[in-house]
Short mmCIF file of C-alpha atoms in Angstrom, two decimals:
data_model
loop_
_atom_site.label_atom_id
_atom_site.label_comp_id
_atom_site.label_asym_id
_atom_site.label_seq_id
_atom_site.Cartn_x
_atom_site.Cartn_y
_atom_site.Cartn_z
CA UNK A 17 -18.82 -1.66 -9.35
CA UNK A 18 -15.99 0.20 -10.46
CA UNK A 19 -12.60 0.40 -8.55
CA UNK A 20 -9.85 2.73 -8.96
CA UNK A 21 -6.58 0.50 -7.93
CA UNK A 22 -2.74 1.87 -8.26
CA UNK A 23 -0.42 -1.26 -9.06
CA UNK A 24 0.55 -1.19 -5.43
CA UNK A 25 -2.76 -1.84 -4.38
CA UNK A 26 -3.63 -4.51 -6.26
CA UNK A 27 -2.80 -7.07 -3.89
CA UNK A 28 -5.51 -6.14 -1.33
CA UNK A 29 -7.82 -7.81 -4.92
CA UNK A 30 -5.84 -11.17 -5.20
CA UNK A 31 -8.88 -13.03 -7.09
CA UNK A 32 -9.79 -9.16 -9.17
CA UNK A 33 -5.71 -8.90 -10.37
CA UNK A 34 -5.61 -12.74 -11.57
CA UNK A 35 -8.51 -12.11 -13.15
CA UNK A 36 -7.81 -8.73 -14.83
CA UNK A 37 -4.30 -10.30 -16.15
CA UNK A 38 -5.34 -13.66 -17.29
CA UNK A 39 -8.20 -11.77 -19.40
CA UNK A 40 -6.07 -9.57 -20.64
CA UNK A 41 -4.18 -12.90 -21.88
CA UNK A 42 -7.04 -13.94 -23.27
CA UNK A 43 -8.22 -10.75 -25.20
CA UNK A 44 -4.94 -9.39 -26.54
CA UNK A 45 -3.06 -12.85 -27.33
CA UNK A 46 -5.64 -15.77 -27.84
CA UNK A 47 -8.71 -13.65 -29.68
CA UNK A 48 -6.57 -11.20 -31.31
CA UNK A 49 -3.41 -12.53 -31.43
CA UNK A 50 -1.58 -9.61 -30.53
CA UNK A 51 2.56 -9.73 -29.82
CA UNK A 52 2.48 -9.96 -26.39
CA UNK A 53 4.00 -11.69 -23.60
CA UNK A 54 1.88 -14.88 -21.08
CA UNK A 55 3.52 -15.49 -17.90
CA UNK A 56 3.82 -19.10 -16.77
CA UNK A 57 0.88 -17.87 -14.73
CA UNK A 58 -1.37 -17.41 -17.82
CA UNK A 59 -0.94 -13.64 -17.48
CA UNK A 60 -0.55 -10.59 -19.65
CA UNK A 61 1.93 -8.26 -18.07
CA UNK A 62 4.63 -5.64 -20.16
CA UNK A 63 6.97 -3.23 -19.23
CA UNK A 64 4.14 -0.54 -18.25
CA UNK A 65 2.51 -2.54 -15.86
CA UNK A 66 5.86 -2.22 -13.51
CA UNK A 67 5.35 1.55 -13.55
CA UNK A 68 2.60 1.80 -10.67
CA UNK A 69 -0.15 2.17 -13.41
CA UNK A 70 -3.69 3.57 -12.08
CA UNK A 71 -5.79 0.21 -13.01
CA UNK A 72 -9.99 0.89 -13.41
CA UNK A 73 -11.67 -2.67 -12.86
CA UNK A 74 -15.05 -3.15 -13.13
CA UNK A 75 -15.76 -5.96 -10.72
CA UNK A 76 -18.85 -8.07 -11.27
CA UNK A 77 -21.08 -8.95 -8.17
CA UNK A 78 -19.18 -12.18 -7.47
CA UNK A 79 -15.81 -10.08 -7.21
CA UNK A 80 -14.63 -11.34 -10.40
CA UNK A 81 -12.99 -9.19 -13.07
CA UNK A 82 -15.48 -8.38 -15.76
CA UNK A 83 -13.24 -5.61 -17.39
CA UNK A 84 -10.39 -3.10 -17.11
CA UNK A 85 -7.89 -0.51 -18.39
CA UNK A 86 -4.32 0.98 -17.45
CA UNK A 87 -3.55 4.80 -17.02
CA UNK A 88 -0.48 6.16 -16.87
CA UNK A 89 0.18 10.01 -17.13
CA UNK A 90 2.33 11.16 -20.73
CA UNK A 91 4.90 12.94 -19.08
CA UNK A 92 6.62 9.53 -18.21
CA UNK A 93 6.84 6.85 -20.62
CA UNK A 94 4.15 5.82 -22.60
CA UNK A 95 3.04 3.30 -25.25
CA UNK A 96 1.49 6.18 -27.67
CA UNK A 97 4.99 7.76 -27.74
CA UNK A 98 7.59 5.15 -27.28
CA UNK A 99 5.76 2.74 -29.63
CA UNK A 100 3.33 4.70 -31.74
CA UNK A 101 5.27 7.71 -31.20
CA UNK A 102 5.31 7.59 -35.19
CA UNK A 103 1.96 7.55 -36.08
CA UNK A 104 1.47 11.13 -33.60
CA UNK A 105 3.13 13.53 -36.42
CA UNK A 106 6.63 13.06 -35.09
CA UNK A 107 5.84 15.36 -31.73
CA UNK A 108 4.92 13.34 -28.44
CA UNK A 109 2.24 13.90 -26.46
CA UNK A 110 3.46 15.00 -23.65
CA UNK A 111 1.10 16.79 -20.66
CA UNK A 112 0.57 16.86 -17.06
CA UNK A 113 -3.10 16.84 -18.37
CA UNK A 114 -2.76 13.79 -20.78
CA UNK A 115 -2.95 10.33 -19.40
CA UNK A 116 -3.11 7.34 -21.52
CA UNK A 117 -5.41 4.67 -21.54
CA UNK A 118 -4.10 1.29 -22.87
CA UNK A 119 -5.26 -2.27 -22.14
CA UNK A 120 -8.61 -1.98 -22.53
CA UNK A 121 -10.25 -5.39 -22.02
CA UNK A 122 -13.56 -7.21 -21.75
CA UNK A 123 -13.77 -10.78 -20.15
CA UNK A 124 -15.33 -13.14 -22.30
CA UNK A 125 -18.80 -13.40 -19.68
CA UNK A 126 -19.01 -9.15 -19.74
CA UNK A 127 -22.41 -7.63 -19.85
CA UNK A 128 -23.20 -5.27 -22.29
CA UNK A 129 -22.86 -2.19 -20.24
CA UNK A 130 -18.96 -3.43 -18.97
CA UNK A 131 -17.29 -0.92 -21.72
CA UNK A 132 -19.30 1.60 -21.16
CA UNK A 133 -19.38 1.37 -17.78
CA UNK A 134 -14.68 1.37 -17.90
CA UNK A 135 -15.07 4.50 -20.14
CA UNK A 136 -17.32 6.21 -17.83
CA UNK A 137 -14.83 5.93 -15.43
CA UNK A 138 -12.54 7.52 -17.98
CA UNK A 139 -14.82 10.65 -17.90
CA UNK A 140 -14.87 10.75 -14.11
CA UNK A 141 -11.00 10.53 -13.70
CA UNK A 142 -10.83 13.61 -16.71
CA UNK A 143 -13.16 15.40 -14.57
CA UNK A 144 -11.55 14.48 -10.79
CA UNK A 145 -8.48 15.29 -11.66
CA UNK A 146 -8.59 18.26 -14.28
CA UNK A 147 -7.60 16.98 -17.12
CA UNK A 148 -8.02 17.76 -21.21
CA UNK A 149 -7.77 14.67 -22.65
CA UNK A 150 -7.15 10.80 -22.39
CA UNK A 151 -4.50 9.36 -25.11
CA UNK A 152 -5.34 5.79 -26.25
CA UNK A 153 -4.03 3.42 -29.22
CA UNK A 154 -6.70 1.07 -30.44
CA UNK A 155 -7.63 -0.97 -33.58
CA UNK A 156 -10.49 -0.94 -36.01
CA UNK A 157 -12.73 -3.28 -34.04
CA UNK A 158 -12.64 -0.82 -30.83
CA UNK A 159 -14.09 2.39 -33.53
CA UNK A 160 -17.30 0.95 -33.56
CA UNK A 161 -17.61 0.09 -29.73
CA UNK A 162 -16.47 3.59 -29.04
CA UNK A 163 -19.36 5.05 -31.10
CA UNK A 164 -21.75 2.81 -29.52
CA UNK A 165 -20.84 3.71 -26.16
CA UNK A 166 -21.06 7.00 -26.92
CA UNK A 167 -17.76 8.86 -26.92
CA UNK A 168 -15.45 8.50 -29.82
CA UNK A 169 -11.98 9.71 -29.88
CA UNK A 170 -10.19 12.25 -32.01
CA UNK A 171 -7.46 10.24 -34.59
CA UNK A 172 -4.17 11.44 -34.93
CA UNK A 173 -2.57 8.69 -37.06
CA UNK A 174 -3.30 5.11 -38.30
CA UNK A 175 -1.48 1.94 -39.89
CA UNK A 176 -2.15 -0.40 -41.51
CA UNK A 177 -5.63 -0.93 -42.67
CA UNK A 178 -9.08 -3.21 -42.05
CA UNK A 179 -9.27 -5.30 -39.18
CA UNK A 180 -5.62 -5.23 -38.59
CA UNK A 181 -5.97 -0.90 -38.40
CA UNK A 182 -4.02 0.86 -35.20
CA UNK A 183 -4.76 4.21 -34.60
CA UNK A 184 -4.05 6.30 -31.81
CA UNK A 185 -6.42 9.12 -30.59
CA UNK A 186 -7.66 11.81 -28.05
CA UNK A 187 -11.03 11.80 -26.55
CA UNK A 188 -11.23 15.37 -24.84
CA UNK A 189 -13.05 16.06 -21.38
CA UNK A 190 -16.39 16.62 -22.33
CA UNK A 191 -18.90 16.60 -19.65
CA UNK A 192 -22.22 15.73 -22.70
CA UNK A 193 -20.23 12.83 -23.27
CA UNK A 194 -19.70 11.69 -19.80
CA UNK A 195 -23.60 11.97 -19.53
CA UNK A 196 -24.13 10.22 -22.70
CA UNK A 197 -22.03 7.27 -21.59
CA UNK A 198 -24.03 6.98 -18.45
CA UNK A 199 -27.18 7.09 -19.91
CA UNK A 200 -26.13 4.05 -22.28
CA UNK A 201 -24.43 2.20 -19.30
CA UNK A 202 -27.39 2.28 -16.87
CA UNK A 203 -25.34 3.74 -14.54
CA UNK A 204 -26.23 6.91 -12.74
CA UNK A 205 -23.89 9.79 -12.61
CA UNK A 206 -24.11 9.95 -8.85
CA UNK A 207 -23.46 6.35 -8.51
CA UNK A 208 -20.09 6.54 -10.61
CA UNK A 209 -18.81 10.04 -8.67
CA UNK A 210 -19.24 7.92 -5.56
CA UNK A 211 -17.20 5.23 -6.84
CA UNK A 212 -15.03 7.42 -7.95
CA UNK A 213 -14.50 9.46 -4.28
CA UNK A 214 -14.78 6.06 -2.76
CA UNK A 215 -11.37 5.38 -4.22
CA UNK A 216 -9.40 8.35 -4.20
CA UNK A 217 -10.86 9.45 -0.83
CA UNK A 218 -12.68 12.81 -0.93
CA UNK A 219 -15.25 12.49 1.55
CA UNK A 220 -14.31 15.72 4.14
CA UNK A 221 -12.74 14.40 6.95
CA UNK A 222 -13.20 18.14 8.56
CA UNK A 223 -9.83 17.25 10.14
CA UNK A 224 -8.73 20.61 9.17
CA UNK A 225 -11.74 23.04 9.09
CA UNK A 226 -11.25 26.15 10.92
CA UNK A 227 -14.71 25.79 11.90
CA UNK A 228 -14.34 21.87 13.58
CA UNK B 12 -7.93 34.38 -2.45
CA UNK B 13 -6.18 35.85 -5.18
CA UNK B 14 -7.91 35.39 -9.20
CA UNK B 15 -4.68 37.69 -10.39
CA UNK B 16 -2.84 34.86 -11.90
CA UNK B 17 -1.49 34.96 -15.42
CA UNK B 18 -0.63 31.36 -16.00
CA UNK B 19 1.28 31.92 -19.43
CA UNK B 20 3.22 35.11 -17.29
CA UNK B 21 4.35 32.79 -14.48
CA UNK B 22 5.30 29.98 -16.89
CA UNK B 23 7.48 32.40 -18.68
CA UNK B 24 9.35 33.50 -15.58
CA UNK B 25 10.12 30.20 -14.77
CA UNK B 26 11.49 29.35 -17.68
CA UNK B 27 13.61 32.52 -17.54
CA UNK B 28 15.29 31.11 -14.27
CA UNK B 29 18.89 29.83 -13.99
CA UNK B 30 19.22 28.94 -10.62
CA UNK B 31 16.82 27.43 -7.19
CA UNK B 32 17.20 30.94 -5.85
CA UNK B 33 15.35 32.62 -8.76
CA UNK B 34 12.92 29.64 -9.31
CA UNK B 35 12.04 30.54 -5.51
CA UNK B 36 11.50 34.11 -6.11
CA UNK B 37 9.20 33.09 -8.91
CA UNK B 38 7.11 30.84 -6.40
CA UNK B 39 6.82 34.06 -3.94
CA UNK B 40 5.50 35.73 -6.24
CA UNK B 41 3.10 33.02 -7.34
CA UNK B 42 2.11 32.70 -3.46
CA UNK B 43 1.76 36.57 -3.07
CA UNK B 44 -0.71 36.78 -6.83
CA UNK B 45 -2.58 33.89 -5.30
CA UNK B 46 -2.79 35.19 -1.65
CA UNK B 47 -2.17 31.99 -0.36
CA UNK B 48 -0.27 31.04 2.78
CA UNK B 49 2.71 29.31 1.27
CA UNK B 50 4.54 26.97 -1.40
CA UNK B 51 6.44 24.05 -1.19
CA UNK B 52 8.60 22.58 -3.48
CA UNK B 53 10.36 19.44 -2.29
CA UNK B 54 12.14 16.87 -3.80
CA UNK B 55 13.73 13.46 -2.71
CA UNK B 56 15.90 12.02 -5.70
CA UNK B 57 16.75 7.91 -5.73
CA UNK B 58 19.39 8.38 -3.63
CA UNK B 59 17.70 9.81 -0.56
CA UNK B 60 18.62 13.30 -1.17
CA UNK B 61 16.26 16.27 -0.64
CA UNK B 62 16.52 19.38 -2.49
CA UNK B 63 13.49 22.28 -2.91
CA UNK B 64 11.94 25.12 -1.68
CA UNK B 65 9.20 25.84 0.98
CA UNK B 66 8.06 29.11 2.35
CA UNK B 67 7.59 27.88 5.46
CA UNK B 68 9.21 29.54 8.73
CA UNK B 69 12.44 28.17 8.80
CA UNK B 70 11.61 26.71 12.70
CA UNK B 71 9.23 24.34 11.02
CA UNK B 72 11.47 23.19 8.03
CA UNK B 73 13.87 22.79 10.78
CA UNK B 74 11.90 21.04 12.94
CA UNK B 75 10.25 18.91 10.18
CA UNK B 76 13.90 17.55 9.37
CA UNK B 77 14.99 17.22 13.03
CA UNK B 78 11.95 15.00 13.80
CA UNK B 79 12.61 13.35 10.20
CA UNK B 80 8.48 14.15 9.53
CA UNK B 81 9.28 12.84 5.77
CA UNK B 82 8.52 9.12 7.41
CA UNK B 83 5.01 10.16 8.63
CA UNK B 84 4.01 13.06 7.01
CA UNK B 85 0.67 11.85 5.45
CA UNK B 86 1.06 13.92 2.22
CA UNK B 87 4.43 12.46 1.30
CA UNK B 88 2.66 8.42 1.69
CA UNK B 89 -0.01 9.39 0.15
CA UNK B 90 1.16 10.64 -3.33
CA UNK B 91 4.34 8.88 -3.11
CA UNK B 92 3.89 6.57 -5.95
CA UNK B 93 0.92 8.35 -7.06
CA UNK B 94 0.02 11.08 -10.24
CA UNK B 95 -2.74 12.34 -9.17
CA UNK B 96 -2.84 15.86 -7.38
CA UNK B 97 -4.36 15.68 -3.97
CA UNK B 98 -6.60 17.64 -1.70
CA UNK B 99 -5.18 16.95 1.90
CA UNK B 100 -8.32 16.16 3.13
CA UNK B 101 -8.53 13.36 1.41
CA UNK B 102 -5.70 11.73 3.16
CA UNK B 103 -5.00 10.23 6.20
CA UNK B 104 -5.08 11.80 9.18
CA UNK B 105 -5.37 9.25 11.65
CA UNK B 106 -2.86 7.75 14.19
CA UNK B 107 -1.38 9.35 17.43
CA UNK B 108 1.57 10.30 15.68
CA UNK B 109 0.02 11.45 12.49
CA UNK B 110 -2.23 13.74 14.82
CA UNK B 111 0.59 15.26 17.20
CA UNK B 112 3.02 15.96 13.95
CA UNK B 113 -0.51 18.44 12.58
CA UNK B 114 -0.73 20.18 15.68
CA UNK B 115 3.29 20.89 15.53
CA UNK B 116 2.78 21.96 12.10
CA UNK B 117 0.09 24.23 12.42
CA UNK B 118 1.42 25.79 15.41
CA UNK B 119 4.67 26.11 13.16
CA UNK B 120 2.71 28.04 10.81
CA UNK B 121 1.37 25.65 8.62
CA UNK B 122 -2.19 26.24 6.87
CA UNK B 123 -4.80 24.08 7.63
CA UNK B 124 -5.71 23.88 3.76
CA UNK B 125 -3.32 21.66 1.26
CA UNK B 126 -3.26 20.72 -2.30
CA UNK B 127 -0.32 18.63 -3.27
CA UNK B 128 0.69 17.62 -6.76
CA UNK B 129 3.04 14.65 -6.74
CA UNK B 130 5.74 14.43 -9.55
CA UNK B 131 7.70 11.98 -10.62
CA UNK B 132 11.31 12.21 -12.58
CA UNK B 133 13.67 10.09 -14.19
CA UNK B 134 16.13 8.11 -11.99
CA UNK B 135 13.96 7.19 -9.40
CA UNK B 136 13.24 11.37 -8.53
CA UNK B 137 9.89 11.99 -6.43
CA UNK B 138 8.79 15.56 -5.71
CA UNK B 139 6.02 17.38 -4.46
CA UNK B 140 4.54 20.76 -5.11
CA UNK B 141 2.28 21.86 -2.58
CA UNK B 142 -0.05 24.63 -2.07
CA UNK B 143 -0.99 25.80 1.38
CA UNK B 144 -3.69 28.31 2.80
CA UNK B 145 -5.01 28.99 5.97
CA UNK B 146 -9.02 28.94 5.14
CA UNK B 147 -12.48 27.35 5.07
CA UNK B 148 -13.12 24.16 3.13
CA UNK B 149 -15.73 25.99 0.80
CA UNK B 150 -12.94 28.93 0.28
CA UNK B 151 -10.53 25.29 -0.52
CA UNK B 152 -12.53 23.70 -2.54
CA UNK B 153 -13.40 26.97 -4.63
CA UNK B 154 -9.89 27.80 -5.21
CA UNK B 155 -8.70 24.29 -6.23
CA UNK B 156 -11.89 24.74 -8.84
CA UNK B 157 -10.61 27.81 -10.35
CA UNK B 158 -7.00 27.01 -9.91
CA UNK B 159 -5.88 23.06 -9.45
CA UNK B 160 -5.54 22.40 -13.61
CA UNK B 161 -3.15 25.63 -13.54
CA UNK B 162 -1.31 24.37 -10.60
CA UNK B 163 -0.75 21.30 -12.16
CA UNK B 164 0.97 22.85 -15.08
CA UNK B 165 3.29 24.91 -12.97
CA UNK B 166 4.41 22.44 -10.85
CA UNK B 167 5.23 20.00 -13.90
CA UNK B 168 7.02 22.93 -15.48
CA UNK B 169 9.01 23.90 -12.40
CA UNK B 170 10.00 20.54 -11.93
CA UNK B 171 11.21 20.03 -15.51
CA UNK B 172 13.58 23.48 -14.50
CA UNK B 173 14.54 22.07 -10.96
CA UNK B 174 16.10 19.07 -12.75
CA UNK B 175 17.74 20.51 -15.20
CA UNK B 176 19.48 22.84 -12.48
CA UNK B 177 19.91 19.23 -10.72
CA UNK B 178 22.16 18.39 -14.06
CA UNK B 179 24.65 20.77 -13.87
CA UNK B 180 24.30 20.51 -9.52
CA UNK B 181 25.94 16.88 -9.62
CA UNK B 182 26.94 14.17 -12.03
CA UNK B 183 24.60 11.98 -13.44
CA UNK B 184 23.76 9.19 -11.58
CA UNK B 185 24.33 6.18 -13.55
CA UNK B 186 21.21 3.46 -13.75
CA UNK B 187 21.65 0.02 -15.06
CA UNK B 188 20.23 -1.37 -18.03
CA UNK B 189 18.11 -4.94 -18.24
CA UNK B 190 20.16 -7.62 -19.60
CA UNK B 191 17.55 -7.51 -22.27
CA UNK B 192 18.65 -3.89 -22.91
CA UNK B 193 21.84 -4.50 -23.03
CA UNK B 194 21.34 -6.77 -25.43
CA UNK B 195 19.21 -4.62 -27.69
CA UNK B 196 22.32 -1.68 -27.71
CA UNK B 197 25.12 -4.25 -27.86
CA UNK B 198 23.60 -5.38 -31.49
CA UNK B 199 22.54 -1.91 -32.44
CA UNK B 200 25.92 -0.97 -31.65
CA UNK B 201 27.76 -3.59 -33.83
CA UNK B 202 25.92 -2.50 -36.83
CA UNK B 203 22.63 -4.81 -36.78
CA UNK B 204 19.35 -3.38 -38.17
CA UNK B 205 16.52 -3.39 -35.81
CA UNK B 206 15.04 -5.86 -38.03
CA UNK B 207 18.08 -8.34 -37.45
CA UNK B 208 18.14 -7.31 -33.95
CA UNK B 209 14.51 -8.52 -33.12
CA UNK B 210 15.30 -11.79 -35.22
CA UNK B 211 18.55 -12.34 -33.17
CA UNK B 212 17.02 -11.88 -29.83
CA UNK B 213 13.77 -13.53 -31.09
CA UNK B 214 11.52 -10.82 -30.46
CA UNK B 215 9.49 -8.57 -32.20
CA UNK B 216 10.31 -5.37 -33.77
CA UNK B 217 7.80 -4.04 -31.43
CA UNK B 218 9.01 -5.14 -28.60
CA UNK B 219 12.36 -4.58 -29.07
CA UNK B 220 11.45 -1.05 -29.71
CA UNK B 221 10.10 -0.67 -26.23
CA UNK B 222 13.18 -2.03 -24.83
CA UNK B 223 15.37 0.72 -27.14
CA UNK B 224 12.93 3.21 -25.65
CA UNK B 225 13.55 2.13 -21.88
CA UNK B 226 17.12 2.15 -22.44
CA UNK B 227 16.85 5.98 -24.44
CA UNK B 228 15.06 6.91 -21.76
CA UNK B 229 17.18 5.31 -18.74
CA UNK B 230 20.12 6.97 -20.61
CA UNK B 231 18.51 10.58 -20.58
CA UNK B 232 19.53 10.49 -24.26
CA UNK B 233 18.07 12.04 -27.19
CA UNK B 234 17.47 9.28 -29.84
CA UNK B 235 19.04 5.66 -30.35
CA UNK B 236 22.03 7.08 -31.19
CA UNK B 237 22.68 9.36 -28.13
CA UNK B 238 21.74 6.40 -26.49
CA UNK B 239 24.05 3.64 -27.57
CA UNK B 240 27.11 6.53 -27.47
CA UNK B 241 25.94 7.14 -23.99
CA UNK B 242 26.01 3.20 -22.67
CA UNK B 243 29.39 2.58 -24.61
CA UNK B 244 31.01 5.60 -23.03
CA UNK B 245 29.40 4.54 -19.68
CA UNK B 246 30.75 1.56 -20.11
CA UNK B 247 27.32 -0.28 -20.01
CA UNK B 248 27.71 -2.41 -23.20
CA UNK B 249 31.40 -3.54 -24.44
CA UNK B 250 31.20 -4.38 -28.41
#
């Protein structure tokens, strides 16, 4: 299933948060060999992750981590401006309706329907809470995994080139997409709005109807 | 419930404001276009101090500050720390105390409907816009539909004002830097490249680009430049 966990809930996952960090280790750093930073733990953490990120986890049936990625809204600090910020035309994205997706990860025993499945979840947070787009940097390997899950972003900027490409890009709200991606995740629509209200609590509590 | 809202008009008067007392006459008039109940703008900053706005009777902002509410008052734990906006009945309403400080606010006046939109500044600066109507949760739910992404946009906006106003209200409070921060401006400031910088603190250009940014942004300056003039006069870094 998918869970919707601030930073400061994380601890209520022990096993889910080792899990989501040390993969994240093992993506960015040992298969891609990215620049970033292993705790003595064997986790990936940077600066972003102190800022209360919203985390999306999908958790396998044994309650392990089988994927994830970090939101944070772009009116605070973000990786697409303060470190891509150049490849975005010189002008920040910067709106209450623009969250950024970074850290998108796959652990190495992830079915086939785990990315599509974290970028539903995308679609369901644009949807729940109003906003235009998501922001996201990514390389070259992620373009085709985008297309085949069925919702590709729009490119702003690149460097560099082949395997080694970074772009960053905007995927707007688009509710044929959100379908699309479920159909090609096996996962109903219904199923992934309850997840979704699971987490952030909308079921009516009546509490304050007029009328209870 | 009001549909006579001109989002670019409201925007524009906002931005047209100098001080919290016309901001607040902008929100009245937001409240009285919606036809809603009332508006609250309320801020605590790092330091524990509250500043804002609220159309509610003044007996219940009173009374919300004489019984120090802030500590219980569901809607300020639940999007403290958050970014998303949130419909009050999603939150918590349980608890004996929880339940007696409702009934005090809704015989104070208070709607039984909320939408709050949490904020968050630099410096440690939470605030909260709410919305508040007295109505059914269809009537709720329908005008959160039409209106919530709109909302969202003013209340971002009106912060943005609210803290500049905050500027010129009090000095800057000063916020440390990381030692590795410090580090990063001390070399900048002595004339290194960022290249030479990243080799002499053995990091990558990358990274030390995210600490430059932290620091920029920690600094409220413009660029690198603002920044490092901003630490040295502050007396962060000593080169």
């Amino acid at each position: 299933m998918l869970r919707y966990l601030y930073a400061d809930e994380l601890h209520k996952f022990p096993e889910l948060a080792r899990g989501m960090f040390r993969d994240r280790a093992d993506q960015f750093k040992t298969r891609l060999g990215w620049d970033v930073k292993i705790n003595e733990k064997g986790e990936e953490r940077d600066q972003y992750d102190d800022l209360n990120p919203l985390y999306i986890i999908w958790e396998e049936a044994d309650g392990s981590h089988g994927g994830s990625m970090r939101i944070l809204p772009t009116t605070g600090p973000v990786m697409v401006n303060d470190i891509f910020g150049h490849l975005t035309g010189g002008k920040p994205i910067h709106s209450p309706l623009i969250w950024e997706v970074t850290r998108f990860c796959l652990s190495r025993t992830a079915s086939a329907h785990t990315a599509g499945a974290i970028m539903l979840s995308g679609g369901e947070v644009m949807e729940g809470f109003g906003l235009t787009h998501i922001a996201g940097v990514f390389d070259a390997r992620m373009i085709r995994i985008y297309r085949m899950i069925g919702s590709s972003p729009v490119v702003l900027g690149c460097e560099g080139s082949g395997r080694d490409q970074i772009s960053v890009g905007l995927w707007p709200y688009s509710a044929e997409d959100c379908n699309r991606v479920s159909a090609r995740a096996g996962i109903p629509r219904e199923l992934s709005r309850l997840w979704f209200r699971t987490a952030f609590g909308n079921r009516a509590q009546h509490r304050f109807a007029l009328s209870a | 419930m009001g549909t006579k809202f001109d989002l670019s008009q409201i925007l524009e008067d906002l931005e047209n404001t100098s001080t919290l007392e016309e901001l607040a006459a902008v929100l009245v008039q937001l409240r009285d276009q919606l036809q809603i109940d009332h508006i609250t703008y309320h801020w605590v900053d790092g330091a524990g101090d509250q500043y804002g706005f609220t159309t509610y009777p003044d007996a219940w902002d009173k009374q919300y500050r004489d019984k120090n509410y802030h500590r219980i008052d569901p809607v300020i734990l639940g999007c403290f720390q958050r970014f998303h906006a949130v419909d009050w009945k999603q939150l918590n309403w349980s608890g004996k105390a929880v339940r007696s400080f409702l009934q005090d606010a809704q015989e104070h006046g208070v709607g039984n409907q909320g939408y709050s939109i949490p904020l968050r500044g630099p410096s440690g600066q939470f605030a909260l816009f709410t919305v508040n109507n007295t109505c059914d949760d269809a009537g709720w739910q329908a005008f959160i539909d039409t209106h919530g992404r709109d909302l969202i946009l003013v209340a971002h906006f009106l912060n943005r004002k609210a803290l500049e106003f905050a500027k010129n209200r009090q000095p800057e409070t000063t916020r440390g830097l990381s030692p590795r921060e410090i580090d990063a401006m001390t070399l900048l400031a002595l004339g290194y490249s960022r290249a030479q910088v990243a080799h002499s603190l053995s990091i990558s250009e990358h990274t030390l680009r995210a600490y430059i940014e932290s620091a920029r942004s920690k600094l409220g300056a413009q660029n690198t430049t603002h920044a490092i003039a901003t630490a040295l006069s502050r007396g962060l870094i000593v080169v």
